mmCIF file of C-alpha atoms in Angstrom:
data_model
loop_
_atom_site.group_PDB
_atom_site.id
_atom_site.type_symbol
_atom_site.label_atom_id
_atom_site.label_comp_id
_atom_site.label_asym_id
_atom_site.label_seq_id
_atom_site.Cartn_x
_atom_site.Cartn_y
_atom_site.Cartn_z
ATOM 1 C CA MET F 1 -10.931 -107.013 -54.888
ATOM 2 C CA GLU F 2 -14.410 -105.597 -54.950
ATOM 3 C CA ILE F 3 -14.367 -105.429 -51.114
ATOM 4 C CA LEU F 4 -11.349 -103.140 -51.285
ATOM 5 C CA TRP F 5 -13.534 -100.567 -53.138
ATOM 6 C CA VAL F 6 -16.102 -100.828 -50.415
ATOM 7 C CA LEU F 7 -13.469 -100.358 -47.684
ATOM 8 C CA MET F 8 -11.951 -97.366 -49.429
ATOM 9 C CA ALA F 9 -15.447 -95.910 -49.870
ATOM 10 C CA LEU F 10 -16.134 -96.262 -46.137
ATOM 11 C CA VAL F 11 -12.866 -94.576 -45.247
ATOM 12 C CA MET F 12 -12.708 -91.947 -47.916
ATOM 13 C CA PHE F 13 -16.214 -90.972 -48.738
ATOM 14 C CA GLY F 14 -18.282 -92.116 -45.751
ATOM 15 C CA PHE F 15 -20.621 -94.475 -47.626
ATOM 16 C CA VAL F 16 -20.519 -97.928 -49.116
ATOM 17 C CA LEU F 17 -22.194 -97.384 -52.476
ATOM 18 C CA LEU F 18 -19.077 -96.429 -54.515
ATOM 19 C CA PRO F 19 -18.846 -99.700 -56.527
ATOM 20 C CA PHE F 20 -22.487 -99.395 -57.540
ATOM 21 C CA LEU F 21 -22.744 -95.786 -58.441
ATOM 22 C CA ARG F 22 -23.629 -94.767 -61.997
ATOM 23 C CA ARG F 23 -20.453 -94.495 -64.069
ATOM 24 C CA ARG F 24 -20.712 -92.350 -67.162
ATOM 25 C CA ARG F 25 -17.643 -92.783 -69.382
ATOM 26 C CA GLY F 26 -15.924 -94.257 -66.274
ATOM 27 C CA VAL F 27 -16.501 -91.111 -64.037
ATOM 28 C CA ILE F 28 -17.041 -91.799 -60.387
ATOM 29 C CA GLU F 29 -19.740 -89.630 -59.101
ATOM 30 C CA GLN F 30 -19.539 -88.998 -55.312
ATOM 31 C CA VAL F 31 -18.908 -86.192 -52.675
ATOM 32 C CA PRO F 32 -15.698 -86.817 -50.719
ATOM 33 C CA ALA F 33 -16.244 -86.651 -46.976
ATOM 34 C CA GLY F 34 -12.580 -86.082 -45.902
ATOM 35 C CA HIS F 35 -12.589 -88.802 -43.272
ATOM 36 C CA PRO F 36 -9.640 -88.306 -40.847
ATOM 37 C CA ASP F 37 -8.443 -91.848 -41.356
ATOM 38 C CA ALA F 38 -8.303 -91.470 -45.161
ATOM 39 C CA ALA F 39 -4.973 -92.095 -46.857
ATOM 40 C CA ASP F 40 -3.389 -88.730 -47.511
ATOM 41 C CA PRO F 41 -1.976 -87.956 -51.013
ATOM 42 C CA ALA F 42 0.065 -85.131 -49.395
ATOM 43 C CA ASN F 43 2.253 -87.801 -47.790
ATOM 44 C CA TYR F 44 3.568 -88.579 -51.235
ATOM 45 C CA GLY F 45 4.389 -84.952 -52.097
ATOM 46 C CA PHE F 46 1.357 -84.612 -54.291
ATOM 47 C CA VAL F 47 -0.004 -81.140 -55.042
ATOM 48 C CA GLN F 48 -3.073 -79.872 -53.252
ATOM 49 C CA THR F 49 -6.251 -80.034 -55.373
ATOM 50 C CA GLU F 50 -6.713 -76.293 -55.468
ATOM 51 C CA GLU F 51 -3.203 -75.934 -56.814
ATOM 52 C CA LEU F 52 -3.523 -78.363 -59.700
ATOM 53 C CA ASP F 53 -2.966 -76.658 -63.091
ATOM 54 C CA ILE F 54 -5.899 -77.478 -65.445
ATOM 55 C CA ARG F 55 -4.351 -75.660 -68.446
ATOM 56 C CA MET F 56 -1.936 -78.224 -69.652
ATOM 57 C CA PRO F 57 -1.198 -81.969 -69.269
ATOM 58 C CA GLY F 58 2.384 -81.339 -68.134
ATOM 59 C CA PRO F 59 4.865 -78.447 -67.575
ATOM 60 C CA ASP F 60 5.811 -75.986 -70.293
ATOM 61 C CA LYS F 61 7.412 -73.066 -68.530
ATOM 62 C CA ASP F 62 8.269 -71.230 -71.679
ATOM 63 C CA LEU F 63 4.581 -71.337 -72.672
ATOM 64 C CA LEU F 64 3.375 -70.340 -69.270
ATOM 65 C CA ASP F 65 5.795 -67.413 -69.224
ATOM 66 C CA VAL F 66 4.637 -66.224 -72.645
ATOM 67 C CA LEU F 67 0.966 -66.613 -71.857
ATOM 68 C CA ASP F 68 1.471 -64.501 -68.744
ATOM 69 C CA VAL F 69 3.180 -61.753 -70.783
ATOM 70 C CA VAL F 70 0.585 -61.811 -73.590
ATOM 71 C CA GLN F 71 -2.422 -61.732 -71.268
ATOM 72 C CA ARG F 72 -0.938 -59.085 -69.028
ATOM 73 C CA THR F 73 0.179 -56.755 -71.780
ATOM 74 C CA GLN F 74 -2.246 -57.808 -74.526
ATOM 75 C CA ASP F 75 0.785 -57.853 -76.824
ATOM 76 C CA TYR F 76 0.924 -60.895 -79.211
ATOM 77 C CA ARG F 77 4.577 -60.593 -80.069
ATOM 78 C CA ALA F 78 5.934 -62.926 -77.403
ATOM 79 C CA ALA F 79 3.576 -65.590 -78.598
ATOM 80 C CA GLN F 80 4.628 -64.954 -82.224
ATOM 81 C CA GLN F 81 8.249 -65.426 -81.283
ATOM 82 C CA LEU F 82 7.683 -68.600 -79.307
ATOM 83 C CA LEU F 83 5.867 -70.339 -82.113
ATOM 84 C CA ALA F 84 8.382 -69.155 -84.630
ATOM 85 C CA GLY F 85 11.103 -70.864 -82.597
ATOM 86 C CA THR F 86 9.150 -74.093 -82.020
ATOM 87 C CA GLU F 87 9.724 -77.001 -84.396
ATOM 88 C CA THR F 88 7.038 -77.059 -87.113
ATOM 89 C CA GLU F 89 6.535 -80.868 -87.323
ATOM 90 C CA GLY F 90 6.668 -81.577 -83.611
ATOM 91 C CA GLU F 91 4.000 -82.168 -81.003
ATOM 92 C CA LEU F 92 4.995 -79.191 -78.955
ATOM 93 C CA ARG F 93 3.991 -76.665 -81.614
ATOM 94 C CA TRP F 94 0.534 -78.198 -81.827
ATOM 95 C CA GLN F 95 0.113 -78.068 -78.110
ATOM 96 C CA ARG F 96 1.139 -74.349 -77.995
ATOM 97 C CA VAL F 97 -1.207 -73.458 -80.831
ATOM 98 C CA GLN F 98 -4.016 -75.081 -78.873
ATOM 99 C CA ALA F 99 -2.980 -73.276 -75.698
ATOM 100 C CA PHE F 100 -2.836 -69.813 -77.278
ATOM 101 C CA ALA F 101 -6.165 -70.376 -79.020
ATOM 102 C CA GLY F 102 -7.705 -71.672 -75.795
ATOM 103 C CA ALA F 103 -6.449 -68.676 -73.852
ATOM 104 C CA ALA F 104 -7.947 -66.231 -76.370
ATOM 105 C CA ALA F 105 -11.250 -68.146 -76.292
ATOM 106 C CA LEU F 106 -11.397 -68.129 -72.514
ATOM 107 C CA GLU F 107 -10.621 -64.393 -72.377
ATOM 108 C CA LEU F 108 -13.469 -63.824 -74.861
ATOM 109 C CA LYS F 109 -15.892 -65.813 -72.736
ATOM 110 C CA GLN F 110 -14.922 -63.963 -69.615
ATOM 111 C CA ARG F 111 -15.000 -60.556 -71.310
ATOM 112 C CA PRO F 112 -17.384 -60.586 -74.326
ATOM 113 C CA GLY F 113 -17.075 -56.824 -74.646
ATOM 114 C CA GLY F 114 -19.632 -54.081 -75.160
ATOM 115 C CA VAL F 115 -19.940 -50.341 -75.523
ATOM 116 C CA GLY F 116 -16.556 -48.960 -74.627
ATOM 117 C CA ASP F 117 -15.304 -52.278 -73.437
ATOM 118 C CA PRO F 118 -13.050 -54.210 -75.862
ATOM 119 C CA PRO F 119 -13.628 -57.996 -75.929
ATOM 120 C CA GLY F 120 -11.098 -60.368 -74.420
ATOM 121 C CA GLY F 121 -8.568 -62.060 -76.689
ATOM 122 C CA GLN F 122 -8.043 -58.741 -78.555
ATOM 123 C CA TRP F 123 -4.310 -59.604 -78.879
ATOM 124 C CA LEU F 124 -5.135 -62.398 -81.335
ATOM 125 C CA ARG F 125 -7.107 -60.097 -83.543
ATOM 126 C CA VAL F 126 -4.324 -57.577 -83.496
ATOM 127 C CA TRP F 127 -1.904 -60.402 -84.316
ATOM 128 C CA ARG F 128 -3.761 -61.334 -87.404
ATOM 129 C CA THR F 129 -4.313 -57.688 -88.506
ATOM 130 C CA GLU F 130 -0.695 -56.563 -88.010
ATOM 131 C CA ALA F 131 0.963 -59.829 -89.173
ATOM 132 C CA PRO F 132 -1.387 -61.358 -91.670
ATOM 133 C CA LYS F 133 1.340 -63.435 -93.301
ATOM 134 C CA ASP F 134 2.560 -64.877 -90.013
ATOM 135 C CA ALA F 135 1.883 -68.701 -90.159
ATOM 136 C CA GLY F 136 1.782 -69.064 -86.315
ATOM 137 C CA GLY F 137 -0.881 -66.439 -85.937
ATOM 138 C CA ALA F 138 -2.885 -67.909 -88.743
ATOM 139 C CA ALA F 139 -2.829 -71.362 -87.231
ATOM 140 C CA VAL F 140 -3.814 -70.005 -83.738
ATOM 141 C CA HIS F 141 -6.675 -68.131 -85.285
ATOM 142 C CA ALA F 142 -7.920 -71.227 -87.113
ATOM 143 C CA GLU F 143 -7.816 -73.292 -83.943
ATOM 144 C CA PHE F 144 -9.467 -70.451 -82.031
ATOM 145 C CA LEU F 145 -12.450 -70.494 -84.467
ATOM 146 C CA VAL F 146 -12.780 -74.294 -84.072
ATOM 147 C CA GLN F 147 -12.772 -74.076 -80.263
ATOM 148 C CA GLN F 148 -15.334 -71.290 -80.486
ATOM 149 C CA ALA F 149 -17.614 -73.454 -82.588
ATOM 150 C CA TRP F 150 -17.582 -76.397 -80.191
ATOM 151 C CA ARG F 151 -17.772 -74.235 -77.072
ATOM 152 C CA THR F 152 -20.484 -71.704 -78.045
ATOM 153 C CA SER F 153 -22.809 -73.504 -80.438
ATOM 154 C CA THR F 154 -24.364 -76.899 -81.078
ATOM 155 C CA PRO F 155 -23.287 -79.169 -83.820
ATOM 156 C CA GLY F 156 -25.837 -79.193 -86.668
ATOM 157 C CA THR F 157 -27.061 -75.684 -86.065
ATOM 158 C CA ASP F 158 -26.594 -72.719 -88.438
ATOM 159 C CA ASP F 159 -24.380 -70.950 -85.931
ATOM 160 C CA PHE F 160 -22.085 -73.973 -85.660
ATOM 161 C CA ARG F 161 -21.837 -74.377 -89.342
ATOM 162 C CA ILE F 162 -21.045 -70.682 -89.959
ATOM 163 C CA ILE F 163 -18.195 -70.699 -87.495
ATOM 164 C CA MET F 164 -16.836 -73.998 -88.782
ATOM 165 C CA GLU F 165 -16.938 -72.734 -92.374
ATOM 166 C CA GLU F 166 -14.933 -69.714 -91.245
ATOM 167 C CA ALA F 167 -12.501 -72.058 -89.467
ATOM 168 C CA LYS F 168 -12.172 -74.118 -92.651
ATOM 169 C CA ASP F 169 -11.208 -70.992 -94.602
ATOM 170 C CA ALA F 170 -8.775 -70.034 -91.889
ATOM 171 C CA CYS F 171 -7.172 -73.482 -92.106
ATOM 172 C CA GLY F 172 -6.701 -72.935 -95.847
ATOM 173 C CA GLN F 173 -5.125 -69.527 -95.377
ATOM 174 C CA ALA F 174 -2.810 -70.967 -92.674
ATOM 175 C CA ALA F 175 -1.812 -73.857 -94.931
ATOM 176 C CA LEU F 176 -0.850 -71.415 -97.840
ATOM 177 C CA LEU F 177 1.356 -69.480 -95.388
ATOM 178 C CA ALA F 178 3.318 -72.641 -94.400
ATOM 179 C CA PRO F 179 3.019 -75.440 -97.009
ATOM 180 C CA GLY F 180 5.127 -77.938 -94.985
ATOM 181 C CA ASP F 181 3.354 -77.309 -91.743
ATOM 182 C CA PRO F 182 0.912 -80.120 -90.620
ATOM 183 C CA ILE F 183 -0.913 -78.022 -88.081
ATOM 184 C CA PRO F 184 -3.435 -76.313 -90.349
ATOM 185 C CA TYR F 185 -4.483 -79.651 -91.549
ATOM 186 C CA ILE F 186 -4.523 -81.095 -88.001
ATOM 187 C CA VAL F 187 -6.805 -78.210 -87.072
ATOM 188 C CA GLU F 188 -9.008 -79.123 -90.028
ATOM 189 C CA LEU F 189 -9.576 -82.585 -88.691
ATOM 190 C CA SER F 190 -11.965 -81.125 -86.149
ATOM 191 C CA VAL F 191 -13.629 -79.116 -88.958
ATOM 192 C CA ALA F 192 -14.025 -82.381 -90.841
ATOM 193 C CA ARG F 193 -15.830 -83.912 -87.869
ATOM 194 C CA GLY F 194 -18.038 -80.981 -87.421
ATOM 195 C CA LEU F 195 -18.942 -80.407 -91.044
ATOM 196 C CA ASN F 196 -19.510 -84.011 -91.733
ATOM 197 C CA TYR F 197 -16.767 -84.556 -94.281
ATOM 198 C CA SER F 198 -17.291 -87.740 -96.359
ATOM 199 C CA GLN F 199 -14.810 -90.500 -95.775
ATOM 200 C CA ALA F 200 -13.207 -89.795 -99.106
ATOM 201 C CA GLU F 201 -12.774 -86.094 -98.254
ATOM 202 C CA PHE F 202 -11.351 -87.080 -94.811
ATOM 203 C CA ASP F 203 -8.919 -89.456 -96.374
ATOM 204 C CA GLN F 204 -7.569 -86.769 -98.627
ATOM 205 C CA LEU F 205 -7.108 -84.538 -95.664
ATOM 206 C CA TRP F 206 -5.447 -87.311 -93.659
ATOM 207 C CA LEU F 207 -2.971 -88.071 -96.445
ATOM 208 C CA LYS F 208 -1.809 -84.438 -96.342
ATOM 209 C CA ILE F 209 -0.958 -84.842 -92.700
ATOM 210 C CA LEU F 210 0.825 -88.210 -93.215
ATOM 211 C CA ASP F 211 2.944 -86.596 -95.885
ATOM 212 C CA ARG F 212 4.109 -84.016 -93.439
ATOM 213 C CA ALA F 213 4.182 -85.689 -89.999
ATOM 214 C CA PRO F 214 3.350 -89.412 -90.281
ATOM 215 C CA ALA F 215 3.956 -90.170 -86.570
ATOM 216 C CA HIS F 216 2.300 -87.163 -85.161
ATOM 217 C CA MET F 217 0.426 -88.387 -82.025
ATOM 218 C CA GLY F 218 -1.811 -85.302 -81.739
ATOM 219 C CA ALA F 219 -2.995 -85.727 -85.304
ATOM 220 C CA HIS F 220 -3.841 -89.321 -84.694
ATOM 221 C CA LEU F 221 -5.854 -88.508 -81.603
ATOM 222 C CA ALA F 222 -7.816 -85.828 -83.544
ATOM 223 C CA ALA F 223 -8.354 -88.273 -86.386
ATOM 224 C CA LEU F 224 -9.596 -90.984 -83.969
ATOM 225 C CA HIS F 225 -12.545 -88.779 -82.991
ATOM 226 C CA TYR F 226 -13.803 -88.782 -86.609
ATOM 227 C CA TRP F 227 -13.650 -92.590 -86.802
ATOM 228 C CA CYS F 228 -15.503 -93.057 -83.458
ATOM 229 C CA GLU F 229 -19.050 -94.523 -83.280
ATOM 230 C CA LYS F 230 -20.477 -91.274 -82.010
ATOM 231 C CA TRP F 231 -19.339 -89.395 -85.098
ATOM 232 C CA HIS F 232 -18.650 -90.848 -88.524
ATOM 233 C CA GLY F 233 -17.233 -94.265 -87.921
ATOM 234 C CA SER F 234 -17.810 -97.251 -85.599
ATOM 235 C CA ARG F 235 -16.293 -99.048 -82.622
ATOM 236 C CA GLU F 236 -14.541 -101.420 -85.058
ATOM 237 C CA THR F 237 -13.360 -98.701 -87.387
ATOM 238 C CA ALA F 238 -11.845 -96.734 -84.588
ATOM 239 C CA LYS F 239 -10.201 -99.883 -83.133
ATOM 240 C CA SER F 240 -8.725 -100.665 -86.531
ATOM 241 C CA PHE F 241 -7.446 -97.184 -87.032
ATOM 242 C CA ALA F 242 -5.837 -97.233 -83.599
ATOM 243 C CA GLU F 243 -4.259 -100.618 -83.933
ATOM 244 C CA ALA F 244 -2.882 -99.802 -87.421
ATOM 245 C CA ALA F 245 -1.264 -96.686 -86.032
ATOM 246 C CA ALA F 246 0.262 -98.691 -83.219
ATOM 247 C CA ALA F 247 1.502 -101.375 -85.524
ATOM 248 C CA ARG F 248 3.398 -98.963 -87.663
ATOM 249 C CA ALA F 249 4.675 -96.772 -84.818
ATOM 250 C CA PRO F 250 8.373 -96.199 -85.013
ATOM 251 C CA GLN F 251 10.607 -97.101 -82.079
ATOM 252 C CA GLY F 252 10.003 -94.764 -79.151
ATOM 253 C CA SER F 253 6.706 -93.489 -80.556
ATOM 254 C CA LEU F 254 3.676 -93.105 -78.324
ATOM 255 C CA LEU F 255 1.385 -94.213 -81.154
ATOM 256 C CA ALA F 256 1.604 -97.617 -79.478
ATOM 257 C CA ALA F 257 -0.832 -96.184 -76.906
ATOM 258 C CA MET F 258 -3.543 -95.417 -79.449
ATOM 259 C CA PRO F 259 -5.692 -98.516 -78.767
ATOM 260 C CA LEU F 260 -6.126 -97.365 -75.139
ATOM 261 C CA PHE F 261 -7.605 -94.069 -76.420
ATOM 262 C CA ALA F 262 -9.812 -96.030 -78.708
ATOM 263 C CA VAL F 263 -11.153 -98.098 -75.799
ATOM 264 C CA PHE F 264 -11.647 -94.911 -73.792
ATOM 265 C CA GLU F 265 -13.739 -93.274 -76.588
ATOM 266 C CA HIS F 266 -16.101 -96.263 -76.573
ATOM 267 C CA LEU F 267 -16.560 -96.847 -72.804
ATOM 268 C CA PRO F 268 -20.113 -97.909 -72.072
ATOM 269 C CA GLU F 269 -22.349 -95.137 -70.720
ATOM 270 C CA VAL F 270 -23.124 -97.318 -67.680
ATOM 271 C CA ASN F 271 -20.819 -99.989 -66.412
ATOM 272 C CA LEU F 272 -21.562 -101.955 -63.328
ATOM 273 C CA VAL F 273 -19.288 -104.878 -64.144
ATOM 274 C CA SER F 274 -16.202 -104.647 -61.971
ATOM 275 C CA GLY F 275 -14.156 -106.890 -64.221
ATOM 276 C CA PHE F 276 -14.503 -104.786 -67.380
ATOM 277 C CA TYR F 277 -11.305 -102.866 -66.727
ATOM 278 C CA GLN F 278 -9.576 -106.191 -66.173
ATOM 279 C CA SER F 279 -10.871 -107.713 -69.400
ATOM 280 C CA GLU F 280 -8.575 -108.940 -72.198
ATOM 281 C CA VAL F 281 -9.293 -105.993 -74.501
ATOM 282 C CA VAL F 282 -8.619 -103.389 -71.845
ATOM 283 C CA THR F 283 -5.594 -105.186 -70.392
ATOM 284 C CA LYS F 284 -4.065 -105.479 -73.828
ATOM 285 C CA ALA F 285 -4.572 -101.771 -74.512
ATOM 286 C CA ILE F 286 -3.055 -100.868 -71.121
ATOM 287 C CA HIS F 287 0.006 -102.969 -71.744
ATOM 288 C CA GLY F 288 0.453 -101.290 -75.175
ATOM 289 C CA ALA F 289 0.286 -97.888 -73.463
ATOM 290 C CA LEU F 290 2.726 -98.946 -70.754
ATOM 291 C CA TYR F 291 5.157 -100.211 -73.368
ATOM 292 C CA ALA F 292 4.811 -96.872 -75.252
ATOM 293 C CA VAL F 293 5.532 -94.915 -72.113
ATOM 294 C CA HIS F 294 8.560 -96.895 -71.164
ATOM 295 C CA ALA F 295 9.990 -96.608 -74.686
ATOM 296 C CA ALA F 296 9.225 -92.906 -75.252
ATOM 297 C CA ARG F 297 11.795 -90.083 -74.820
ATOM 298 C CA PRO F 298 11.335 -88.465 -71.317
ATOM 299 C CA ASP F 299 10.759 -85.092 -72.973
ATOM 300 C CA ASP F 300 8.067 -86.244 -75.470
ATOM 301 C CA PRO F 301 5.310 -83.621 -75.182
ATOM 302 C CA MET F 302 2.594 -86.258 -75.542
ATOM 303 C CA LEU F 303 3.943 -88.437 -72.756
ATOM 304 C CA ALA F 304 1.869 -86.775 -70.072
ATOM 305 C CA HIS F 305 -1.296 -87.348 -72.187
ATOM 306 C CA VAL F 306 -0.702 -91.108 -72.143
ATOM 307 C CA ARG F 307 0.163 -91.147 -68.457
ATOM 308 C CA HIS F 308 -3.004 -89.369 -67.450
ATOM 309 C CA LEU F 309 -5.182 -91.894 -69.354
ATOM 310 C CA LEU F 310 -3.181 -94.671 -67.798
ATOM 311 C CA VAL F 311 -3.956 -93.405 -64.294
ATOM 312 C CA PHE F 312 -7.626 -93.628 -65.116
ATOM 313 C CA PHE F 313 -7.538 -97.144 -66.450
ATOM 314 C CA LEU F 314 -4.952 -98.518 -63.899
ATOM 315 C CA VAL F 315 -7.074 -97.223 -60.989
ATOM 316 C CA ARG F 316 -10.206 -98.759 -62.561
ATOM 317 C CA ALA F 317 -8.288 -101.998 -63.038
ATOM 318 C CA GLU F 318 -7.142 -101.908 -59.369
ATOM 319 C CA ARG F 319 -3.542 -101.849 -60.381
ATOM 320 C CA TRP F 320 -2.640 -99.438 -57.634
ATOM 321 C CA SER F 321 1.174 -99.586 -57.722
ATOM 322 C CA GLU F 322 1.317 -98.968 -61.459
ATOM 323 C CA ALA F 323 -1.185 -96.101 -61.078
ATOM 324 C CA MET F 324 1.046 -94.552 -58.478
ATOM 325 C CA ASN F 325 4.098 -94.881 -60.723
ATOM 326 C CA GLN F 326 2.275 -92.766 -63.307
ATOM 327 C CA LEU F 327 0.999 -90.327 -60.859
ATOM 328 C CA ILE F 328 4.426 -89.290 -59.630
ATOM 329 C CA HIS F 329 5.249 -88.171 -63.246
ATOM 330 C CA VAL F 330 2.124 -86.132 -63.893
ATOM 331 C CA ASP F 331 0.863 -84.835 -60.644
ATOM 332 C CA GLY F 332 0.454 -81.075 -60.687
ATOM 333 C CA HIS F 333 -1.064 -80.717 -64.150
ATOM 334 C CA VAL F 334 -4.446 -82.089 -65.193
ATOM 335 C CA GLY F 335 -5.228 -80.524 -68.602
ATOM 336 C CA ALA F 336 -5.610 -83.897 -70.332
ATOM 337 C CA LEU F 337 -8.143 -86.695 -70.925
ATOM 338 C CA PRO F 338 -10.082 -87.926 -69.036
ATOM 339 C CA TRP F 339 -10.090 -85.126 -66.486
ATOM 340 C CA THR F 340 -10.908 -82.381 -68.997
ATOM 341 C CA LEU F 341 -14.305 -83.985 -69.702
ATOM 342 C CA SER F 342 -15.368 -83.127 -66.157
ATOM 343 C CA PRO F 343 -16.814 -79.776 -65.114
ATOM 344 C CA ASP F 344 -14.037 -79.736 -62.433
ATOM 345 C CA PRO F 345 -10.937 -81.505 -63.822
ATOM 346 C CA ALA F 346 -8.905 -80.954 -60.710
ATOM 347 C CA ALA F 347 -11.512 -82.477 -58.405
ATOM 348 C CA GLU F 348 -11.923 -85.516 -60.723
ATOM 349 C CA PHE F 349 -8.189 -86.143 -60.904
ATOM 350 C CA ALA F 350 -7.978 -85.768 -57.149
ATOM 351 C CA VAL F 351 -10.587 -88.461 -56.633
ATOM 352 C CA TYR F 352 -8.644 -90.948 -58.736
ATOM 353 C CA ARG F 353 -5.414 -89.981 -57.044
ATOM 354 C CA ALA F 354 -6.896 -90.576 -53.670
ATOM 355 C CA LEU F 355 -8.246 -93.977 -54.746
ATOM 356 C CA ALA F 356 -4.764 -94.893 -56.062
ATOM 357 C CA VAL F 357 -3.157 -93.903 -52.715
ATOM 358 C CA ALA F 358 -5.719 -95.818 -50.703
ATOM 359 C CA GLY F 359 -5.445 -98.924 -52.868
ATOM 360 C CA TYR F 360 -1.576 -98.719 -52.784
ATOM 361 C CA GLU F 361 -1.552 -98.480 -48.986
ATOM 362 C CA ALA F 362 -4.210 -101.209 -48.529
ATOM 363 C CA ASN F 363 -1.840 -103.531 -50.336
ATOM 364 C CA GLY F 364 1.202 -102.624 -48.189
ATOM 365 C CA GLY F 365 2.497 -99.631 -50.020
ATOM 366 C CA SER F 366 3.833 -96.467 -48.330
ATOM 367 C CA PRO F 367 5.746 -93.303 -49.345
ATOM 368 C CA ALA F 368 8.944 -95.129 -48.520
ATOM 369 C CA THR F 369 8.194 -97.975 -51.004
ATOM 370 C CA LEU F 370 7.188 -95.733 -53.959
ATOM 371 C CA PRO F 371 10.131 -95.155 -56.318
ATOM 372 C CA HIS F 372 10.662 -91.597 -57.588
#
């Protein structure tokens, strides 16, 4: 099948070096040439690259409507109401907390403020001032501080530690306001990674989450980072953590996809072996994720996260039809791994989508044969 990559490269990118380019964490590095004979994703009803939404992995109209109101009026109360009406233990609340925190952080980056010019994200500061006992606002503020630490400073520096210590205090305050809410502790998982919690300290934190939301996929993904080789664990530790989560996953849980995320976190920096993505380890992890997707509720908020990662691996494994079957469910939104690791998530997603379409058509597929 290596020749297929060469042919697609000739058609789509105008050169034949695609299979041999440097691949960092699996990213294909190239400049599309827009060849007129290229397979056209638009034929499948896919969204134009410039219209892809990089904010979220999948649709959440209520969240988008509220974000629009909050950012247009700088009034936090719509966000407060939305979080208050969102199930405490569920994945959706965690995603919305992240989204509000990320929106405030982005506003602050765009408008840092100055003399006579208030900084962006002022609505979050007002929220905390006017409603100091609101659990939703406290959780968003804690996550905002965590995102600020990772975005604006370097781990190990004094600035990073100062912001992370403030985030840790904010997590504690949020936890006091909502004792049964797992989110303050999930936010603290990132703090634990940044402040180098010992494994004993991390285990204590993890037990608090398991007591409140034992099957929380977002929490497991956050914990996986801690156990990865690049942080405080190892490849084997991360693999064991992911496989244990998959083994105890209740019926319909997406935790069965955890091993695929563990594989992704330990991809080689440079991989020139075409068969790596067809190896037994990767194939087994893909099958686990596919099983999880098929068994999950259609409205599971984490479903899009798993589908996006499957697109990445299925394209790499040259499983074109299966990749297309995932694309029809997630196209339009690209705010998920692995695309968010790229400086241009929409462009990165579009490359893999184009490869999937070209591979699908090279093997006899067409818009008429793709089920929707």
